[in-house]
Amino acid sequence: MTLLRLERVTAGYDGAPAIRDLDLTVETGETVALLGPNGAGKTTTLRTISGFIRPMGGRVGLDDRDTRGTAPHRLARAGISHALEGHGVFSGLTTGEHFRLGRRGQRLDTERAREHFPALVPLWERRAGLLSGGEQQMLALALALARRPRLLLIDELSLGLAPAIVQRLLPVVRRYAADIGAGVLLVEQNPHLALEMADRAYVLVHGRVVNHGPADAMRRDPELLVGSYLGAAPEPSAPRQTDAERHSTRRDT
Ligand SMILES: Nc1ncnc2c1ncn2[C@@H]1O[C@H](COP(=O)(O)OP(=O)(O)OP(=O)(O)O)[C@@H](O)[C@H]1O
């Protein structure tokens, strides 16, 4: 089932588009990577989905309901969770205390979080301020998932973390999200790490999708990925393909 659908979305800052005519979908239980060079518009895409930026054009649909103009806190209540670096982690609280602090009386799924992130269990009584950067990130992700989001948006997990830590964290996030039927949209600087755990990926360059398809096909064809990064965005006059058409093209190859 399609959980999130962006149709020809244009959005940006002060009237200047940073993403243009963007088509993108995330299915229930699916992990999708959003790749691209610096300044391509990846963070802008996530901010538009979580309601912090109102699109100038196009449609953002969650469960086929148009979310344009919906405030971020309402979208959060509707199940969109935007995991930002260190977000929701308080240095004075222990790991365990974080799980007892449900927002608005919401109960967190502590047992499932402990099962998926067993590395947090020995840290249960330790204050978050004394955790390593990787452990804090793990706690932030475990908290986000313990709230049972419908859609988890993750921005740049690898910033400040060793690749080995990200490599361990991402599959855990994927398994946990699939377990609760949540979709994941992951922005990641390191395309190789992202493609290892994603089902599908989109490559953004200059605010436009220049390539997308199954992650394993992109992994097998690194030149395609490198070419996407280096290549220019399609000319504005080039004929547009719908998301569905592009999907079928990629599947045929
Ligand atoms: N708050 C802002 N005000 C004005 N322009 C912005 C703002 N945030 C981002 N931009 C511009 O929008 C464009 C897209 O930025 P965005 O942060 O979405 O890219 P990104 O792909 O996430 O890049 P990075 O990988 O470097 O984080 C860039 O040209 C950037 O300079």
PDB file of N, CA and C in Angstrom, residues 20-21 26-27 35 67 83-84 89 92 102 124 165 168 220 224 232:
ATOM      1  N   ARG A  20      12.179  20.471  -7.507  1.00  0.00           N
ATOM      2  CA  ARG A  20      11.258  20.808  -8.598  1.00  0.00           C
ATOM      3  C   ARG A  20      10.573  19.564  -9.143  1.00  0.00           C
ATOM      4  N   ASP A  21       9.246  19.628  -9.242  1.00  0.00           N
ATOM      5  CA  ASP A  21       8.457  18.571  -9.900  1.00  0.00           C
ATOM      6  C   ASP A  21       8.816  17.177  -9.397  1.00  0.00           C
ATOM      7  N   VAL A  26       6.662   6.091  -1.047  1.00  0.00           N
ATOM      8  CA  VAL A  26       7.150   5.134  -0.044  1.00  0.00           C
ATOM      9  C   VAL A  26       5.967   4.233   0.290  1.00  0.00           C
ATOM     10  N   GLU A  27       6.196   2.925   0.176  1.00  0.00           N
ATOM     11  CA  GLU A  27       5.137   1.966   0.496  1.00  0.00           C
ATOM     12  C   GLU A  27       5.212   1.603   1.980  1.00  0.00           C
ATOM     13  N   LEU A  35      19.252   9.900  -2.227  1.00  0.00           N
ATOM     14  CA  LEU A  35      20.688  10.147  -2.372  1.00  0.00           C
ATOM     15  C   LEU A  35      20.909  11.383  -3.228  1.00  0.00           C
ATOM     16  N   THR A  67      -1.651  16.465   2.465  1.00  0.00           N
ATOM     17  CA  THR A  67      -1.185  17.008   3.742  1.00  0.00           C
ATOM     18  C   THR A  67      -0.721  18.459   3.632  1.00  0.00           C
ATOM     19  N   ALA A  83      13.409  11.969  12.402  1.00  0.00           N
ATOM     20  CA  ALA A  83      14.516  11.715  13.327  1.00  0.00           C
ATOM     21  C   ALA A  83      15.696  12.594  12.948  1.00  0.00           C
ATOM     22  N   LEU A  84      15.975  13.579  13.790  1.00  0.00           N
ATOM     23  CA  LEU A  84      17.100  14.468  13.542  1.00  0.00           C
ATOM     24  C   LEU A  84      18.193  14.128  14.547  1.00  0.00           C
ATOM     25  N   VAL A  89      16.746  13.420  22.807  1.00  0.00           N
ATOM     26  CA  VAL A  89      17.626  12.800  23.809  1.00  0.00           C
ATOM     27  C   VAL A  89      18.055  13.871  24.808  1.00  0.00           C
ATOM     28  N   GLY A  92      20.394  14.666  30.877  1.00  0.00           N
ATOM     29  CA  GLY A  92      20.202  14.395  32.306  1.00  0.00           C
ATOM     30  C   GLY A  92      19.362  13.158  32.609  1.00  0.00           C
ATOM     31  N   GLY A 102       6.487   9.056  27.654  1.00  0.00           N
ATOM     32  CA  GLY A 102       5.685   9.113  26.413  1.00  0.00           C
ATOM     33  C   GLY A 102       5.117  10.513  26.245  1.00  0.00           C
ATOM     34  N   TRP A 124      20.819   0.941  30.208  1.00  0.00           N
ATOM     35  CA  TRP A 124      19.484   1.368  30.626  1.00  0.00           C
ATOM     36  C   TRP A 124      19.521   2.377  31.769  1.00  0.00           C
ATOM     37  N   ILE A 165      29.579   2.064  12.549  1.00  0.00           N
ATOM     38  CA  ILE A 165      28.418   2.196  13.448  1.00  0.00           C
ATOM     39  C   ILE A 165      27.142   2.317  12.620  1.00  0.00           C
ATOM     40  N   ARG A 168      26.027  -0.885  11.251  1.00  0.00           N
ATOM     41  CA  ARG A 168      25.333  -1.750  12.216  1.00  0.00           C
ATOM     42  C   ARG A 168      23.924  -1.232  12.511  1.00  0.00           C
ATOM     43  N   ARG A 220      24.473  -2.827  -7.965  1.00  0.00           N
ATOM     44  CA  ARG A 220      25.212  -3.643  -8.943  1.00  0.00           C
ATOM     45  C   ARG A 220      25.812  -2.797 -10.042  1.00  0.00           C
ATOM     46  N   LEU A 224      26.202   3.775 -12.852  1.00  0.00           N
ATOM     47  CA  LEU A 224      24.911   4.442 -12.978  1.00  0.00           C
ATOM     48  C   LEU A 224      24.771   5.486 -11.867  1.00  0.00           C
ATOM     49  N   ALA A 232      24.349  16.172 -15.288  1.00  0.00           N
ATOM     50  CA  ALA A 232      23.493  17.336 -15.073  1.00  0.00           C
ATOM     51  C   ALA A 232      22.050  16.885 -14.947  1.00  0.00           C
TER      52      ALA A 232
END
